Coordinates of C-alpha atoms in Angstrom, one line a residue:
M12 CA 135.3 125.5 118.9
I13 CA 136.8 127.9 116.4
D14 CA 138.7 131.3 117.8
A15 CA 137.2 134.7 116.5
Y16 CA 140.6 135.3 114.8
E17 CA 141.1 131.8 113.3
D18 CA 141.4 131.4 109.7
P19 CA 138.0 129.4 109.2
G20 CA 139.1 127.8 105.9
V21 CA 138.5 127.4 102.4
P22 CA 135.0 126.2 102.4
D23 CA 133.6 124.0 99.3
V24 CA 131.3 125.9 97.1
R25 CA 130.5 123.1 94.9
G26 CA 127.0 122.6 96.6
G27 CA 124.8 122.5 99.3
W28 CA 126.0 119.1 100.5
R29 CA 129.6 119.5 100.1
Y30 CA 129.7 122.8 101.9
L31 CA 127.9 120.7 104.9
W32 CA 130.3 118.1 104.7
W33 CA 133.2 120.6 104.5
L34 CA 131.9 121.7 107.9
V35 CA 132.0 118.2 109.5
R36 CA 135.6 117.8 108.0
C37 CA 136.8 121.5 109.7
Q38 CA 136.1 119.7 113.1
P39 CA 137.2 116.1 112.8
G40 CA 137.9 114.8 116.3
R41 CA 134.9 116.5 117.8
S42 CA 132.5 115.0 114.9
V43 CA 134.0 111.6 115.7
A44 CA 133.5 112.1 119.2
G45 CA 129.8 113.0 118.7
A46 CA 129.4 109.6 116.3
L47 CA 130.8 107.9 119.5
L48 CA 128.9 109.5 122.0
G49 CA 125.8 109.4 120.4
S50 CA 126.1 105.4 119.1
S51 CA 127.4 104.4 122.5
W52 CA 124.0 106.5 124.1
M53 CA 121.6 104.9 121.7
V54 CA 123.3 101.3 122.4
L55 CA 123.2 101.4 126.1
L56 CA 119.3 102.6 125.9
A57 CA 119.3 99.1 124.0
A58 CA 120.7 97.3 127.1
T59 CA 118.6 98.4 129.6
P60 CA 115.6 96.0 128.3
Y61 CA 118.0 93.1 127.6
L62 CA 119.3 93.4 131.4
M63 CA 115.1 93.7 132.4
A64 CA 115.0 90.4 130.4
K65 CA 117.9 89.0 132.2
A66 CA 116.5 90.4 136.0
I67 CA 112.6 88.5 135.1
D68 CA 114.3 85.0 133.5
E69 CA 117.4 84.7 135.6
G70 CA 116.0 86.6 139.3
L71 CA 112.2 87.5 139.7
E72 CA 110.9 84.2 138.0
P73 CA 112.7 81.6 139.9
G74 CA 112.7 83.4 142.9
D75 CA 116.8 84.4 142.9
W76 CA 116.9 87.4 144.7
P77 CA 120.7 87.6 145.0
A78 CA 120.5 87.2 141.3
L79 CA 117.7 89.8 140.6
A80 CA 119.6 92.1 142.8
G81 CA 122.5 91.7 140.6
W82 CA 120.8 92.1 137.7
C83 CA 119.3 95.2 139.0
F84 CA 122.4 96.9 140.1
A85 CA 123.8 96.3 136.7
L86 CA 120.7 98.3 135.2
F87 CA 121.4 101.3 137.6
A88 CA 124.8 101.4 136.7
V89 CA 124.4 101.2 133.0
G90 CA 121.6 103.9 133.7
S91 CA 123.9 106.3 135.5
F92 CA 126.7 105.8 132.9
N93 CA 124.3 106.3 130.1
A94 CA 123.0 109.5 131.8
W95 CA 126.7 110.9 131.7
L96 CA 127.0 109.9 127.8
S97 CA 123.9 111.8 127.2
I98 CA 125.7 114.9 129.2
M99 CA 129.0 114.7 127.4
R100 CA 126.9 114.0 123.8
H101 CA 124.6 116.7 124.2
R102 CA 128.2 119.1 124.7
T103 CA 129.8 117.5 122.2
M104 CA 127.2 118.6 119.6
T105 CA 126.3 121.5 120.9
R106 CA 130.2 122.8 120.3
V107 CA 129.8 121.1 116.9
R108 CA 126.8 122.9 115.8
M109 CA 128.3 126.2 117.3
D110 CA 131.7 125.8 115.3
A111 CA 129.4 125.6 112.3
N112 CA 127.6 128.6 113.4
F113 CA 130.2 130.8 113.8
R114 CA 132.6 129.3 111.0
T115 CA 129.9 130.2 108.4
V116 CA 129.5 133.6 110.4
K117 CA 133.2 134.3 109.3
V118 CA 133.3 132.8 105.6
V119 CA 130.0 135.0 104.8
V120 CA 131.5 137.9 106.2
G121 CA 134.6 137.6 105.1
Q122 CA 133.0 137.2 101.6
A123 CA 131.1 140.3 102.0
V124 CA 134.2 141.9 102.6
R125 CA 136.1 140.7 100.1
L126 CA 133.4 141.8 97.6
G127 CA 134.0 145.4 98.6
A128 CA 131.7 147.5 97.0
A129 CA 130.7 144.8 94.2
L130 CA 128.7 143.5 97.3
S131 CA 125.5 145.7 97.0
R132 CA 126.0 144.8 92.7
R133 CA 125.9 141.6 93.3
T134 CA 123.3 140.7 95.5
G135 CA 120.6 142.1 97.7
A136 CA 120.7 143.7 101.3
G137 CA 118.0 140.9 102.2
E138 CA 119.8 138.1 100.8
V139 CA 122.5 138.7 103.5
V140 CA 120.6 139.5 106.2
T141 CA 118.3 136.2 105.6
I142 CA 121.5 134.3 105.6
G143 CA 122.6 136.1 108.8
V144 CA 119.4 135.7 110.6
G145 CA 118.4 132.1 109.4
D146 CA 120.4 130.6 107.7
V147 CA 123.6 130.2 109.6
Q148 CA 121.4 128.6 112.5
T149 CA 119.8 126.0 109.9
I150 CA 123.1 124.9 108.8
A151 CA 124.1 124.3 112.2
Q152 CA 121.7 122.4 113.6
A153 CA 121.6 120.3 110.0
L154 CA 124.8 119.0 111.5
T155 CA 122.5 117.1 114.3
V156 CA 123.3 113.9 112.0
V157 CA 126.9 113.7 113.0
G158 CA 126.1 112.5 116.3
P159 CA 122.4 111.3 117.3
G160 CA 122.5 110.7 113.5
V161 CA 125.1 107.8 113.4
G162 CA 124.1 106.4 116.8
A163 CA 120.4 105.8 115.6
C164 CA 122.3 103.7 112.2
V165 CA 124.3 102.0 115.0
A166 CA 121.3 101.3 117.5
Y167 CA 119.2 100.1 114.9
L168 CA 121.5 97.3 113.6
T169 CA 122.9 96.3 117.3
V170 CA 118.7 96.0 118.3
A171 CA 118.0 94.0 115.2
A172 CA 121.1 91.7 116.1
L173 CA 119.8 91.2 119.6
L174 CA 115.8 90.5 118.3
V175 CA 117.6 87.6 116.0
S176 CA 118.7 86.0 119.6
V177 CA 114.7 85.9 120.4
S178 CA 113.0 85.7 117.6
P179 CA 114.0 85.6 114.0
V180 CA 110.1 86.6 112.8
L181 CA 110.3 89.6 114.6
A182 CA 114.0 90.3 113.8
T183 CA 112.8 90.4 110.1
V184 CA 109.3 92.6 110.6
V185 CA 111.9 95.3 112.6
L186 CA 114.6 95.0 109.7
L187 CA 112.1 95.7 107.5
G188 CA 109.9 97.8 109.3
I189 CA 111.8 100.7 110.4
P190 CA 113.5 101.5 106.5
A191 CA 109.8 101.4 105.5
I192 CA 108.6 103.9 107.8
V193 CA 111.9 106.2 106.7
L194 CA 110.8 105.8 103.2
L195 CA 107.1 106.4 103.9
V196 CA 108.2 110.4 105.0
G197 CA 111.1 110.5 102.2
P198 CA 108.5 112.4 100.0
F199 CA 107.6 114.7 102.6
L200 CA 111.0 116.1 102.8
S201 CA 111.5 116.6 99.4
R202 CA 108.4 118.4 99.4
L203 CA 109.6 120.3 102.1
Q204 CA 112.8 121.3 100.6
G205 CA 111.5 123.1 97.6
A206 CA 108.8 124.9 99.7
E207 CA 111.3 125.9 102.2
T208 CA 113.3 127.5 99.4
E209 CA 110.6 129.3 98.1
Y210 CA 110.1 130.4 101.4
R211 CA 113.8 131.8 101.8
N212 CA 113.7 133.4 98.7
R213 CA 110.8 135.3 99.3
Q214 CA 112.0 136.2 103.1
G215 CA 115.2 137.6 101.6
V216 CA 113.1 139.5 99.3
L217 CA 110.8 141.0 101.9
T218 CA 113.9 141.6 104.3
A219 CA 115.3 143.6 101.7
R220 CA 112.1 145.3 101.0
I221 CA 112.6 146.1 105.0
A222 CA 115.4 147.6 104.9
D223 CA 114.7 150.1 101.7
L224 CA 111.6 151.2 103.8
A225 CA 113.6 151.9 107.2
G226 CA 116.2 153.9 104.9
G227 CA 113.6 155.9 102.9
L228 CA 110.6 156.4 105.2
R229 CA 111.1 160.0 105.7
V230 CA 111.0 160.7 101.9
L231 CA 108.7 158.2 101.0
N232 CA 106.1 160.1 103.7
G233 CA 107.7 163.6 102.3
L234 CA 106.6 162.6 98.5
G235 CA 102.9 160.9 99.5
G236 CA 104.1 157.6 98.6
K237 CA 103.9 156.1 102.1
G238 CA 100.5 154.3 101.4
L239 CA 101.6 153.2 98.0
V240 CA 105.0 150.8 99.5
A241 CA 103.1 149.8 102.4
D242 CA 100.3 148.5 100.2
A243 CA 103.2 146.7 98.0
F244 CA 104.8 145.6 101.5
H245 CA 101.3 144.0 102.7
R246 CA 100.8 142.0 99.6
D247 CA 104.5 140.6 99.7
S248 CA 104.1 140.0 103.6
Q249 CA 100.9 138.1 102.9
H250 CA 102.8 135.8 100.1
L251 CA 105.1 135.4 102.3
R252 CA 103.0 134.1 104.9
T253 CA 100.8 131.9 102.7
Q254 CA 104.4 130.2 101.7
G255 CA 104.8 129.9 105.2
Y256 CA 101.8 128.1 105.6
R257 CA 102.8 125.8 102.8
V258 CA 106.1 124.9 104.8
G259 CA 104.4 124.2 108.0
A260 CA 101.7 122.1 106.4
V261 CA 104.5 119.6 105.3
T262 CA 106.4 120.3 108.4
S263 CA 103.7 119.1 110.3
W264 CA 103.3 116.1 108.2
V265 CA 106.9 115.2 108.8
Q266 CA 106.7 115.6 112.1
A267 CA 103.7 113.9 112.8
L268 CA 104.5 110.8 111.1
G269 CA 107.6 111.0 112.5
V270 CA 106.1 110.2 116.1
G271 CA 103.0 108.3 114.6
L272 CA 104.5 105.6 112.2
P273 CA 107.0 104.2 114.9
T274 CA 104.5 104.2 117.6
L275 CA 102.2 102.0 115.5
F276 CA 105.2 100.2 114.5
L277 CA 105.8 99.4 118.1
A278 CA 102.1 98.3 118.9
T279 CA 102.3 95.8 116.0
V280 CA 105.6 94.2 117.0
T281 CA 104.6 94.3 120.7
W282 CA 101.4 92.3 119.5
L283 CA 103.5 89.7 117.5
A284 CA 105.6 89.2 120.6
A285 CA 102.7 88.6 122.9
R286 CA 101.2 86.0 120.4
L287 CA 104.4 84.5 120.3
A288 CA 105.0 84.4 124.4
A289 CA 101.3 83.0 124.7
Q290 CA 102.5 80.3 122.3
G291 CA 105.3 79.7 124.3
D292 CA 108.0 80.6 121.4
I293 CA 109.7 83.2 123.7
S294 CA 109.9 83.8 127.4
V295 CA 107.8 86.2 129.5
G296 CA 111.7 88.5 130.0
E297 CA 111.8 87.8 126.2
L298 CA 108.5 89.6 125.8
V299 CA 109.4 92.6 128.1
A300 CA 112.7 92.8 126.4
V301 CA 110.9 93.0 122.4
Y302 CA 109.1 95.4 123.8
G303 CA 112.0 97.4 125.0
Y304 CA 114.0 97.0 122.0
V305 CA 111.3 98.4 120.2
A306 CA 110.8 101.3 122.6
V307 CA 114.4 101.8 122.2
L308 CA 114.2 101.8 118.2
V309 CA 111.3 104.7 118.4
G310 CA 114.1 107.2 119.6
P311 CA 116.7 106.3 116.4
V312 CA 113.5 106.5 114.2
A313 CA 112.6 110.2 115.4
F314 CA 116.1 110.6 115.1
W315 CA 116.1 109.8 111.7
V316 CA 113.2 111.7 110.8
E317 CA 114.5 114.5 112.7
C318 CA 117.9 114.5 110.8
G319 CA 116.3 114.3 107.5
Y320 CA 114.3 117.1 108.2
Q321 CA 117.2 119.0 109.8
L322 CA 119.2 117.9 106.8
S323 CA 116.7 119.5 104.1
R324 CA 116.5 122.4 105.6
G325 CA 120.1 122.8 106.1
V326 CA 121.0 121.9 102.2
V327 CA 118.3 124.8 101.3
A328 CA 120.3 126.9 103.3
A329 CA 123.9 126.3 102.6
R330 CA 122.8 126.5 98.8
R331 CA 121.7 129.8 99.3
V332 CA 125.4 130.5 101.3
V333 CA 127.1 128.5 98.2
R334 CA 125.5 130.7 96.0
F335 CA 126.9 134.1 97.9
L336 CA 130.1 132.8 98.5
R337 CA 130.0 132.1 94.8
L338 CA 129.9 136.1 94.1
E339 CA 133.1 137.9 92.7
P340 CA 134.4 140.8 93.1
L341 CA 135.1 142.9 90.1
E342 CA 137.8 141.0 88.1
D343 CA 141.2 143.0 88.4
T344 CA 142.7 142.3 84.9
G345 CA 145.1 145.6 85.0
T346 CA 148.7 145.6 83.8
R347 CA 149.4 149.2 84.0
D348 CA 150.0 151.6 86.1
A349 CA 147.8 155.0 86.8
P350 CA 148.4 157.9 85.2
A351 CA 151.6 159.9 86.9
E352 CA 150.5 163.5 86.1
P353 CA 146.5 164.5 86.6
S354 CA 144.7 163.2 83.3
V355 CA 141.1 163.5 81.7
L356 CA 138.3 160.9 82.4
H357 CA 136.8 160.2 79.8
D358 CA 133.5 157.8 78.9
P359 CA 132.4 156.8 75.9
D360 CA 129.4 155.5 76.6
S361 CA 127.9 158.8 77.7
G362 CA 130.3 161.1 75.7
V363 CA 131.7 162.7 79.4
S364 CA 134.9 163.8 79.7
I365 CA 136.3 165.2 82.6
L366 CA 139.5 167.9 82.4
P367 CA 141.7 167.7 85.4
G368 CA 142.2 170.0 88.3
R369 CA 138.8 171.5 87.6
L370 CA 135.2 171.3 89.5
T371 CA 132.6 169.8 87.0
A372 CA 128.9 169.6 87.7
M373 CA 126.5 166.8 85.9
A374 CA 123.1 167.4 85.5
S375 CA 120.4 165.2 84.8
A376 CA 116.8 164.5 84.9
H377 CA 117.3 161.0 85.8
P378 CA 120.1 160.8 89.0
A379 CA 120.5 157.2 88.4
D380 CA 122.2 158.4 84.8
S381 CA 124.9 160.9 86.2
A382 CA 125.5 158.1 89.1
A383 CA 125.9 155.2 86.5
V384 CA 128.4 157.7 84.5
L385 CA 130.0 158.0 88.0
D386 CA 130.5 154.4 88.5
R387 CA 131.8 153.7 84.8
L388 CA 134.5 156.5 85.4
A389 CA 135.6 155.0 88.7
R390 CA 135.6 151.0 87.0
Y391 CA 132.9 149.7 89.3
T392 CA 130.9 148.6 86.4
P393 CA 132.7 147.1 83.2
S394 CA 133.2 150.1 80.8
R395 CA 135.4 151.3 77.7
A396 CA 136.1 154.5 79.9
T397 CA 139.5 156.0 79.9
W398 CA 142.2 157.7 81.7
G399 CA 144.6 159.6 80.3
G400 CA 143.8 157.4 77.1
V401 CA 144.2 154.3 79.0
P402 CA 141.6 152.0 79.2
L403 CA 140.8 151.8 83.2
D404 CA 140.2 147.9 82.9
E405 CA 143.9 148.0 81.9
I406 CA 145.3 150.0 85.1
R407 CA 146.1 148.2 87.9
L408 CA 142.5 148.3 90.3
P409 CA 144.6 149.0 93.6
Q410 CA 145.8 152.2 91.9
I411 CA 142.3 153.1 90.9
R412 CA 140.9 153.0 94.2
Q413 CA 143.6 154.9 95.7
Q414 CA 143.1 157.5 93.6
I415 CA 139.5 157.9 92.5
L416 CA 136.6 157.5 95.1
I417 CA 133.4 157.9 95.0
A418 CA 131.4 159.6 97.5
D419 CA 127.8 158.3 97.9
H420 CA 125.6 160.3 99.7
E421 CA 124.3 157.5 101.2
A422 CA 127.4 155.9 101.7
D423 CA 127.7 153.5 105.3
L424 CA 128.3 155.5 108.5
F425 CA 129.9 152.6 111.2
A426 CA 129.5 152.9 114.9
G427 CA 132.2 154.4 116.7
T428 CA 133.1 158.0 117.6
L429 CA 132.7 160.7 115.6
R430 CA 136.5 160.8 115.0
D431 CA 136.6 157.5 114.3
V432 CA 133.6 158.3 111.6
I433 CA 135.4 160.9 109.9
G434 CA 138.7 159.4 110.0
G435 CA 137.6 156.2 108.6
A436 CA 137.5 156.7 104.9
D437 CA 139.4 154.0 103.6
S438 CA 137.1 151.7 105.4
G439 CA 134.2 152.0 103.8
P440 CA 132.7 149.6 100.9
R441 CA 133.7 152.5 98.3
G442 CA 136.7 154.2 100.0
A443 CA 140.0 155.4 98.4
G444 CA 142.4 157.5 99.2
N445 CA 144.7 158.1 103.0
C446 CA 144.1 160.2 105.7
A447 CA 147.5 159.8 106.7
T448 CA 148.5 161.9 103.6
S449 CA 145.6 164.6 103.5
P450 CA 146.6 167.9 103.7
H451 CA 143.4 168.6 105.5
S452 CA 143.1 168.5 109.3
P453 CA 139.9 167.4 110.2
A454 CA 139.0 170.7 111.5
A455 CA 139.8 172.4 108.0
A456 CA 137.6 169.5 106.5
I457 CA 134.7 169.9 109.0
H458 CA 134.7 173.8 108.0
A459 CA 134.6 172.6 104.2
A460 CA 131.9 170.3 104.6
V461 CA 130.4 173.2 106.7
A462 CA 129.8 170.9 110.2
E463 CA 131.0 172.8 112.2
D464 CA 127.8 173.0 114.2
I465 CA 127.4 169.2 114.2
A466 CA 130.6 168.9 116.7
Q467 CA 130.0 171.3 118.6
G468 CA 126.3 170.1 119.1
L469 CA 127.6 167.2 120.3
P470 CA 128.7 166.5 124.4
D471 CA 132.0 165.3 124.0
G472 CA 132.9 166.9 120.2
L473 CA 134.8 164.7 118.1
D474 CA 134.8 161.8 120.6
S475 CA 131.0 161.3 120.9
P476 CA 129.6 158.4 120.1
M477 CA 128.1 157.8 116.9
D478 CA 125.3 155.3 116.2
A479 CA 125.6 152.6 113.3
Q480 CA 124.7 154.3 110.2
A481 CA 125.2 157.6 112.5
R482 CA 120.8 157.6 113.2
N483 CA 121.3 159.5 115.9
L484 CA 122.3 162.6 113.3
S485 CA 119.4 163.9 111.2
G486 CA 119.9 163.5 107.5
G487 CA 121.7 166.7 106.4
Q488 CA 124.1 166.0 109.0
R489 CA 125.0 162.6 108.0
Q490 CA 125.4 163.7 104.6
R491 CA 128.0 166.7 105.5
I492 CA 129.6 164.1 107.8
R493 CA 130.4 161.6 104.4
L494 CA 131.5 164.7 103.0
V495 CA 133.9 165.5 105.6
R496 CA 135.1 162.0 105.3
A497 CA 135.6 162.3 101.4
L498 CA 137.3 165.2 101.6
L499 CA 139.7 163.6 104.5
A500 CA 140.3 160.8 102.1
N501 CA 142.1 163.1 99.7
P502 CA 141.4 161.4 96.5
E503 CA 143.1 162.6 93.5
V504 CA 140.0 162.2 91.5
L505 CA 136.9 163.0 93.8
L506 CA 133.3 161.9 92.6
A507 CA 130.6 163.0 94.6
V508 CA 126.9 161.9 94.2
E509 CA 124.3 164.5 95.2
P510 CA 126.2 165.6 97.9
T511 CA 123.9 168.4 99.0
S512 CA 120.8 167.0 98.4
A513 CA 119.6 166.8 101.9
L514 CA 120.5 170.4 103.0
D515 CA 118.9 173.7 103.2
A516 CA 119.4 176.6 100.5
H517 CA 121.9 178.8 103.1
T518 CA 124.2 175.6 103.9
E519 CA 124.3 174.4 100.7
A520 CA 125.4 177.9 99.1
L521 CA 128.1 177.5 101.8
V522 CA 129.3 173.8 101.1
A523 CA 129.2 174.5 97.5
E524 CA 131.4 177.5 97.8
R525 CA 133.9 175.6 100.5
L526 CA 134.2 172.6 98.6
R527 CA 135.1 174.5 95.4
E528 CA 138.1 176.2 98.0
A529 CA 139.1 173.1 99.6
R530 CA 139.5 170.9 96.3
D531 CA 141.4 173.7 94.3
G532 CA 143.5 172.3 91.8
R533 CA 141.9 169.0 92.4
T534 CA 139.6 167.1 90.0
T535 CA 136.1 166.9 91.3
V536 CA 132.8 166.0 89.9
V537 CA 129.7 166.4 91.6
T538 CA 126.1 165.2 90.1
T539 CA 123.7 167.6 91.1
T540 CA 120.7 169.9 89.9
S541 CA 120.9 172.6 92.4
P542 CA 121.5 176.0 91.1
L543 CA 123.9 177.0 94.0
V544 CA 125.9 174.0 93.6
L545 CA 125.8 174.6 89.7
D546 CA 126.8 178.3 89.6
Q547 CA 130.0 176.9 91.4
A548 CA 131.0 174.7 89.1
D549 CA 134.0 175.5 86.3
T550 CA 132.0 173.4 83.8
V551 CA 128.5 171.8 83.9
L552 CA 127.5 168.6 81.4
Y553 CA 123.8 168.6 80.8
L554 CA 123.0 164.9 80.2
V555 CA 120.1 163.7 78.7
D556 CA 119.1 159.9 78.7
G557 CA 122.4 159.3 80.0
K558 CA 124.4 160.6 76.8
L559 CA 125.9 164.4 76.7
A560 CA 123.7 166.9 75.5
A561 CA 125.8 170.5 76.2
T562 CA 128.7 171.2 77.9
G563 CA 129.5 174.7 79.6
T564 CA 129.2 177.1 82.3
H565 CA 125.8 177.2 84.6
Q566 CA 125.2 180.5 83.1
Q567 CA 125.9 180.1 79.2
L568 CA 123.0 176.7 79.6
L569 CA 120.6 178.4 81.4
T570 CA 121.0 180.7 77.9
Q571 CA 121.4 178.3 75.4
E572 CA 119.5 175.2 76.9
P573 CA 115.6 175.1 77.5
G574 CA 115.6 171.6 79.1
Y575 CA 118.5 172.6 81.7
R576 CA 116.7 175.7 82.5
A577 CA 113.5 174.2 83.1
L578 CA 115.6 171.1 85.1
V579 CA 117.5 173.8 87.2
A580 CA 114.5 175.8 87.9
R581 CA 111.9 172.7 88.9
D582 CA 109.8 173.4 85.6
V583 CA 107.8 170.1 85.4
E584 CA 105.5 171.7 83.0
V585 CA 108.5 173.3 80.5
M586 CA 110.5 169.8 81.2
K587 CA 107.4 167.9 79.6

């Protein structure tokens, strides 16, 4: 089984079937062992009726008790050996499935890390969760075909050969009947694949909505929108349930036919064999053998149907994984170095220019417009933005990431001690900078972010454990912890998205004042509509519909721009 630190290899992302085959090729020895053990186990199941027929014809019917005892002992020995084979087959196939499971997890996690900040822009959180929770297990289960699936084919051919020696008529019926059963189930497998695809897609959307609800429930409740969102979630969940019923309906037919058709086939062949025995064409022992052979064939047929069912679901899941693995991070085409000196950042799409060494605030009625400008200035989306007159697309991406940091107010916080959380600035998906070279000590950064009360209120201070996303802290406390982390990263350019949106007025005023002092002489941009923060800025950029409408100090814009005045005063009627 793959080691936790072992390289999982390069997956084949040309399609779902190719991905499943890649998982098999990654463990050739174990896959071959599973096929051999499965084949031997099923073939020896067919040996049981053969030995029973010999015991009847050569021992019981003529009254030869020593021969009967010998055949019974052979039957016991073969049964015991086959039981051991069954155990080894099951162990081997469990390892095959677990290897596929862990290998898929590793390549998915590796791809998520590779995408980095582009992950949330390339796919939704629900898609990743659905892959991790359901698709990985489905893919692993599909590899059952490696063992029992191959064994079923070998057992089918073996039984057919044995039946030829008994009756060519019965052998012909078996050879033609079993494929007919599989073909009858085939259309249902195709329908299952389509229904399963739609179900998985809806499941991904609903999972994403659950994540959004969990993260913003307090805000929705405060705005009175909880009921509206709950109704939308209820409708989506009902659609998912309806699609689940469709999947269940097809699945029930597949499983019913997988059991019912082989049973009817067993009855048909047994009736034909009984007629042959009554006519004296075959012996009583051969009649028993035929019944046993066909009963044994019920297992392979059931395995075929089960493998078809698992493969149909596995291919759907593999296609989702392949689709995720095909995603590419932002392409790095840059060949030039970043400016050696602090330089102007300019975004032609909005008209925004960020002067170096200053605290700049960006105000907009639509926060998404301000965030989009910062994304372009940090090269998280393709744009015509320049840095020191050089297009950002032409600058080496690692240098941009090292010197420009977006401090998102909803950035991830990983579990660990508080010291690890604030010290791991470049471990987040949008991290930049280097804490080791930061002029700020953790204590200084905590002071600048007005976060002393957080560390002092925890039982072990900075060594206190934090839950994932710091759920054991309040929203305002988490926001200040993110700001501490950003200050310790010490980027050349800090782009902070709504860094004080969850703070009370007193704390917000202190953060604005101390942020200015902590970043003195460094380029800092904050998006905000808070007068307390705007008043501390050297320059305020007022955006309307994503375009620069006015530039000046907070006081100048209050006097000259009615729209800006209405925005910062929260005067909705004037804004309209």
